[in-house]
Coordinates of N, CA and C in Angstrom, one line a residue:
M1 N 94.7 81.7 138.2 CA 95.9 82.4 137.7 C 95.5 83.9 137.4
K2 N 96.4 84.7 137.8 CA 96.2 86.2 137.7 C 96.7 86.7 136.4
S3 N 95.8 87.5 135.7 CA 96.2 88.1 134.5 C 96.9 89.5 134.8
E4 N 97.8 89.9 133.9 CA 98.6 91.1 134.2 C 98.0 92.3 133.5
V5 N 98.0 93.5 134.1 CA 97.6 94.7 133.5 C 98.7 95.7 133.3
S6 N 99.8 95.6 134.0 CA 100.9 96.5 133.8 C 101.6 96.4 132.5
L7 N 101.6 97.4 131.7 CA 102.2 97.4 130.4 C 103.7 97.0 130.4
T8 N 104.4 97.6 131.4 CA 105.8 97.3 131.5 C 106.1 95.8 131.8
T9 N 105.3 95.3 132.7 CA 105.4 93.9 133.1 C 105.0 93.0 131.9
L10 N 104.0 93.4 131.2 CA 103.5 92.6 130.0 C 104.6 92.5 129.0
L11 N 105.2 93.7 128.7 CA 106.2 93.7 127.6 C 107.5 93.0 128.0
E12 N 107.8 93.0 129.3 CA 109.0 92.3 129.8 C 108.8 90.8 129.6
N13 N 107.5 90.3 129.7 CA 107.2 88.9 129.8 C 106.4 88.3 128.7
I14 N 106.4 89.0 127.5 CA 105.5 88.5 126.4 C 105.9 87.1 126.0
A15 N 107.2 86.8 126.0 CA 107.7 85.4 125.6 C 106.9 84.9 124.4
P16 N 107.1 85.6 123.3 CA 106.4 85.2 122.1 C 106.8 83.8 121.6
K17 N 105.8 83.0 121.2 CA 106.1 81.7 120.7 C 105.5 81.6 119.3
L18 N 106.4 81.3 118.3 CA 105.9 81.2 116.9 C 105.3 79.8 116.7
L19 N 104.0 79.7 116.4 CA 103.4 78.4 116.2 C 103.9 77.8 114.9
P20 N 103.9 76.5 114.7 CA 104.5 75.9 113.6 C 103.7 76.0 112.3
D21 N 102.4 76.1 112.4 CA 101.5 76.0 111.2 C 101.4 77.4 110.5
D22 N 101.1 77.3 109.2 CA 100.6 78.5 108.4 C 99.1 78.5 108.6
Y23 N 98.6 79.8 108.8 CA 97.2 80.0 108.9 C 96.7 80.9 107.8
V24 N 95.4 80.8 107.6 CA 94.7 81.6 106.6 C 93.4 82.2 107.2
F25 N 93.0 83.3 106.6 CA 91.7 83.9 106.9 C 90.7 83.5 105.9
C26 N 89.5 83.0 106.3 CA 88.5 82.5 105.4 C 87.2 83.2 105.8
H27 N 86.2 83.2 104.9 CA 84.9 83.7 105.1 C 83.9 82.9 104.4
L28 N 82.8 82.6 105.2 CA 81.7 81.8 104.6 C 80.4 82.7 104.8
G29 N 80.0 83.3 103.7 CA 78.8 84.2 103.7 C 77.6 83.4 104.2
G30 N 76.9 84.0 105.2 CA 75.7 83.5 105.7 C 75.9 82.3 106.7
A31 N 77.1 81.9 106.9 CA 77.4 80.7 107.7 C 77.3 81.1 109.2
R32 N 77.1 80.1 110.0 CA 77.1 80.2 111.5 C 78.2 79.3 112.1
F33 N 78.4 79.3 113.4 CA 79.5 78.6 114.0 C 79.5 77.1 113.7
D34 N 78.3 76.5 113.6 CA 78.3 75.1 113.3 C 78.8 74.7 111.9
S35 N 79.1 75.8 111.1 CA 79.7 75.5 109.8 C 81.2 75.4 109.8
L36 N 81.8 75.6 110.9 CA 83.3 75.5 111.0 C 83.8 74.1 110.6
P37 N 85.0 74.1 110.0 CA 85.6 72.8 109.8 C 85.9 72.1 111.1
G38 N 86.0 70.8 111.1 CA 86.2 70.1 112.3 C 87.5 70.3 113.1
D39 N 88.6 70.7 112.4 CA 89.8 70.8 113.1 C 90.6 72.0 112.5
G40 N 91.7 72.4 113.2 CA 92.6 73.4 112.7 C 92.1 74.8 112.8
C41 N 91.0 75.1 113.5 CA 90.4 76.4 113.6 C 91.1 77.1 114.8
L42 N 91.7 78.3 114.6 CA 92.4 79.1 115.6 C 91.4 80.1 116.2
A43 N 90.6 80.7 115.4 CA 89.6 81.7 115.9 C 88.5 81.9 114.9
A44 N 87.4 82.4 115.4 CA 86.2 82.7 114.6 C 85.5 83.9 115.1
I45 N 84.8 84.6 114.2 CA 84.0 85.7 114.6 C 82.8 85.7 113.7
Q46 N 81.6 85.9 114.3 CA 80.4 86.0 113.6 C 80.2 87.5 113.2
E47 N 80.2 87.7 111.9 CA 80.0 89.1 111.3 C 78.6 89.1 110.6
D48 N 78.1 90.3 110.4 CA 76.8 90.4 109.7 C 76.7 89.6 108.4
E49 N 77.9 89.6 107.7 CA 77.9 89.0 106.4 C 78.1 87.5 106.4
G50 N 78.4 87.0 107.6 CA 78.7 85.5 107.7 C 79.7 85.3 108.7
L51 N 80.4 84.1 108.6 CA 81.4 83.7 109.5 C 82.8 83.9 109.0
S52 N 83.6 84.6 109.7 CA 85.0 84.8 109.4 C 85.8 84.0 110.4
F53 N 86.8 83.3 109.9 CA 87.6 82.4 110.8 C 89.0 82.3 110.3
I54 N 89.9 81.9 111.2 CA 91.3 81.7 110.9 C 91.5 80.2 111.2
L55 N 92.1 79.5 110.3 CA 92.4 78.1 110.4 C 93.7 77.8 109.7
S56 N 94.2 76.6 110.1 CA 95.4 76.2 109.4 C 95.2 76.1 107.9
K57 N 96.3 76.4 107.2 CA 96.2 76.3 105.7 C 95.9 74.9 105.3
A58 N 96.4 73.9 106.0 CA 96.2 72.5 105.7 C 94.7 72.2 105.8
A59 N 94.0 72.7 106.9 CA 92.6 72.4 107.0 C 91.8 73.2 105.9
A60 N 92.2 74.4 105.6 CA 91.5 75.1 104.6 C 91.6 74.4 103.2
D61 N 92.8 73.9 102.9 CA 93.0 73.2 101.7 C 92.2 71.9 101.7
R62 N 92.1 71.2 102.8 CA 91.3 69.9 102.9 C 89.8 70.3 102.6
E63 N 89.4 71.4 103.1 CA 88.0 71.8 103.0 C 87.6 72.5 101.7
G64 N 88.7 72.8 100.9 CA 88.5 73.5 99.6 C 88.1 74.9 99.8
L65 N 88.5 75.5 100.9 CA 88.2 76.9 101.1 C 89.1 77.9 100.5
S66 N 88.6 79.0 100.0 CA 89.5 80.0 99.4 C 90.1 81.0 100.4
Y67 N 91.2 81.5 100.2 CA 91.9 82.5 101.1 C 92.9 83.3 100.3
Q68 N 93.4 84.4 100.9 CA 94.4 85.2 100.2 C 95.6 85.3 101.2
G69 N 96.7 84.7 100.9 CA 97.9 84.8 101.7 C 97.9 83.9 102.9
T70 N 99.1 83.6 103.4 CA 99.2 82.8 104.6 C 99.9 83.6 105.7
F71 N 99.7 83.1 106.9 CA 100.1 83.9 108.1 C 100.7 82.9 109.1
R72 N 101.6 83.4 109.9 CA 102.2 82.7 111.0 C 101.6 83.4 112.3
C73 N 101.4 82.6 113.3 CA 100.8 83.1 114.6 C 101.9 83.1 115.7
L74 N 102.0 84.3 116.2 CA 102.9 84.5 117.4 C 102.0 84.5 118.6
S75 N 102.1 83.5 119.5 CA 101.3 83.4 120.7 C 102.1 84.0 121.8
L76 N 101.6 85.0 122.5 CA 102.3 85.6 123.7 C 102.0 84.7 124.9
Q77 N 103.0 84.3 125.6 CA 102.9 83.4 126.7 C 102.5 84.1 128.0
V78 N 102.6 85.4 128.1 CA 102.2 86.2 129.3 C 100.7 86.1 129.4
Y79 N 100.2 86.0 130.7 CA 98.7 86.1 130.9 C 98.3 87.5 130.9
S80 N 97.8 88.0 129.8 CA 97.4 89.4 129.7 C 96.0 89.6 130.0
S81 N 95.7 90.7 130.8 CA 94.3 91.0 131.2 C 93.6 91.6 130.0
L82 N 92.3 91.3 129.9 CA 91.5 92.0 128.8 C 91.4 93.5 129.1
H83 N 91.8 93.9 130.3 CA 91.7 95.3 130.7 C 93.0 96.0 130.6
A84 N 94.1 95.3 130.2 CA 95.4 96.0 130.1 C 95.3 97.0 129.0
V85 N 96.0 98.1 129.2 CA 96.0 99.3 128.3 C 97.4 99.4 127.6
G86 N 97.4 99.4 126.3 CA 98.6 99.7 125.6 C 99.4 98.6 125.0
L87 N 99.1 97.3 125.3 CA 99.8 96.2 124.8 C 99.7 96.1 123.3
T88 N 98.5 96.1 122.8 CA 98.3 96.0 121.4 C 99.0 97.1 120.6
A89 N 98.9 98.3 121.1 CA 99.5 99.5 120.5 C 101.0 99.4 120.5
A90 N 101.6 98.9 121.6 CA 103.1 98.8 121.7 C 103.6 97.7 120.7
L91 N 102.9 96.6 120.7 CA 103.3 95.5 119.8 C 103.2 95.8 118.3
T92 N 102.0 96.4 118.0 CA 101.8 96.7 116.6 C 102.7 97.9 116.1
K93 N 103.0 98.8 117.0 CA 103.9 99.9 116.6 C 105.3 99.4 116.3
E94 N 105.7 98.5 117.2 CA 107.1 97.9 117.0 C 107.1 97.1 115.7
L95 N 106.1 96.3 115.4 CA 106.1 95.6 114.1 C 105.9 96.5 112.9
T96 N 105.1 97.5 113.1 CA 105.0 98.5 112.0 C 106.3 99.2 111.7
D97 N 107.1 99.5 112.8 CA 108.4 100.2 112.6 C 109.3 99.3 111.8
H98 N 109.1 98.0 111.8 CA 109.9 97.0 111.0 C 109.2 96.6 109.7
G99 N 108.1 97.3 109.4 CA 107.4 97.0 108.1 C 106.7 95.6 108.1
I100 N 106.2 95.2 109.3 CA 105.5 93.9 109.4 C 104.0 94.2 109.7
S101 N 103.2 93.7 108.8 CA 101.7 93.7 109.1 C 101.4 92.8 110.2
A102 N 100.4 93.3 111.1 CA 100.0 92.5 112.3 C 98.5 92.5 112.4
N103 N 98.0 91.3 112.7 CA 96.6 91.2 112.9 C 96.5 90.6 114.3
M104 N 95.9 91.3 115.3 CA 95.8 90.9 116.7 C 94.5 90.1 117.0
I105 N 94.7 89.1 117.9 CA 93.5 88.4 118.4 C 93.7 88.3 119.9
A106 N 92.7 88.6 120.6 CA 92.8 88.5 122.1 C 92.0 87.3 122.5
G107 N 92.7 86.4 123.2 CA 92.0 85.3 123.9 C 91.7 85.7 125.3
T108 N 91.1 84.8 126.1 CA 90.8 85.1 127.5 C 92.1 85.3 128.3
L109 N 93.2 84.5 128.0 CA 94.4 84.5 128.7 C 95.6 85.1 128.0
H110 N 95.6 84.9 126.7 CA 96.8 85.3 125.9 C 96.3 86.1 124.6
D111 N 97.3 86.9 124.2 CA 97.1 87.6 122.9 C 97.9 86.8 121.8
H112 N 97.4 87.0 120.6 CA 98.1 86.3 119.5 C 98.2 87.3 118.3
I113 N 99.2 87.2 117.6 CA 99.5 88.1 116.5 C 99.7 87.3 115.2
L114 N 98.9 87.6 114.2 CA 99.2 86.9 112.9 C 99.9 87.8 112.0
V115 N 101.0 87.4 111.5 CA 101.8 88.1 110.5 C 102.0 87.3 109.3
P116 N 102.3 88.0 108.1 CA 102.5 87.3 106.9 C 103.6 86.2 107.1
S117 N 103.4 85.0 106.5 CA 104.3 83.9 106.8 C 105.7 84.2 106.5
A118 N 106.0 85.0 105.5 CA 107.4 85.3 105.2 C 108.0 86.2 106.3
D119 N 107.2 86.8 107.1 CA 107.8 87.7 108.2 C 107.7 87.0 109.6
G120 N 107.4 85.7 109.7 CA 107.2 85.1 111.0 C 108.4 85.1 111.8
D121 N 109.5 84.6 111.3 CA 110.8 84.6 112.1 C 111.3 86.0 112.5
R122 N 111.2 86.9 111.5 CA 111.6 88.3 111.8 C 110.7 88.9 112.9
A123 N 109.4 88.7 112.8 CA 108.5 89.2 113.8 C 108.8 88.6 115.2
L124 N 109.2 87.4 115.2 CA 109.5 86.8 116.5 C 110.7 87.5 117.1
H125 N 111.8 87.7 116.3 CA 113.0 88.4 116.8 C 112.7 89.8 117.2
V126 N 111.8 90.5 116.5 CA 111.4 91.9 116.8 C 110.8 91.9 118.2
L127 N 109.8 91.0 118.4 CA 109.1 91.0 119.7 C 110.0 90.6 120.8
Q128 N 110.9 89.6 120.6 CA 111.9 89.2 121.6 C 112.8 90.4 122.0
S129 N 113.2 91.2 121.0 CA 114.0 92.3 121.3 C 113.3 93.4 122.0
L130 N 112.0 93.6 121.7 CA 111.2 94.6 122.4 C 111.1 94.2 123.9
S131 N 110.8 92.9 124.1 CA 110.7 92.4 125.5 C 112.0 92.6 126.3
L132 N 113.1 92.3 125.7 CA 114.4 92.5 126.3 C 114.7 94.0 126.6
T133 N 114.4 94.8 125.7 CA 114.6 96.3 125.9 C 113.7 96.8 127.0
A134 N 112.4 96.3 127.1 CA 111.5 96.7 128.1 C 112.1 96.3 129.5
G135 N 112.6 95.1 129.6 CA 113.2 94.6 130.8 C 114.4 95.5 131.2
E136 N 115.3 95.8 130.2 CA 116.5 96.6 130.5 C 116.1 98.0 131.0
R137 N 115.1 98.6 130.4 CA 114.6 99.9 130.8 C 114.1 99.9 132.2
N138 N 113.4 98.8 132.6 CA 112.8 98.7 133.9 C 113.8 98.5 135.0
S139 N 114.9 97.8 134.6 CA 115.9 97.5 135.6 C 116.9 98.7 135.8
A140 N 116.9 99.7 134.9 CA 117.8 100.8 134.9 C 117.4 101.8 136.0

């Protein structure tokens, strides 16, 4: 499968999908990847201070992990290249213009955006509108 680098094509085809779970950011000082909970982990990064990870709120609660705030994940269904230029900037600018905090995660094939849970539905509509507008500009 071919990943896309054209910003216009990416924006036209982002097809954001709002995942059903609430997610939280957690940190385990001094921990390594083998310390991750068995399920519900969306992403993890090893930092000098320990392991930071994003997992479902339900998994964090089961594990007794502390966190601040809950987030919804918008998964972009377009296959974005890790070499594409401007996608993160365009998406975060649009969300910023609507007063929505955004935390980006790049996977090998897709990008994901975590927004405060209360803003999940609104963020979905903002990104759908951005995609529609990009398509209309390109066809004009």
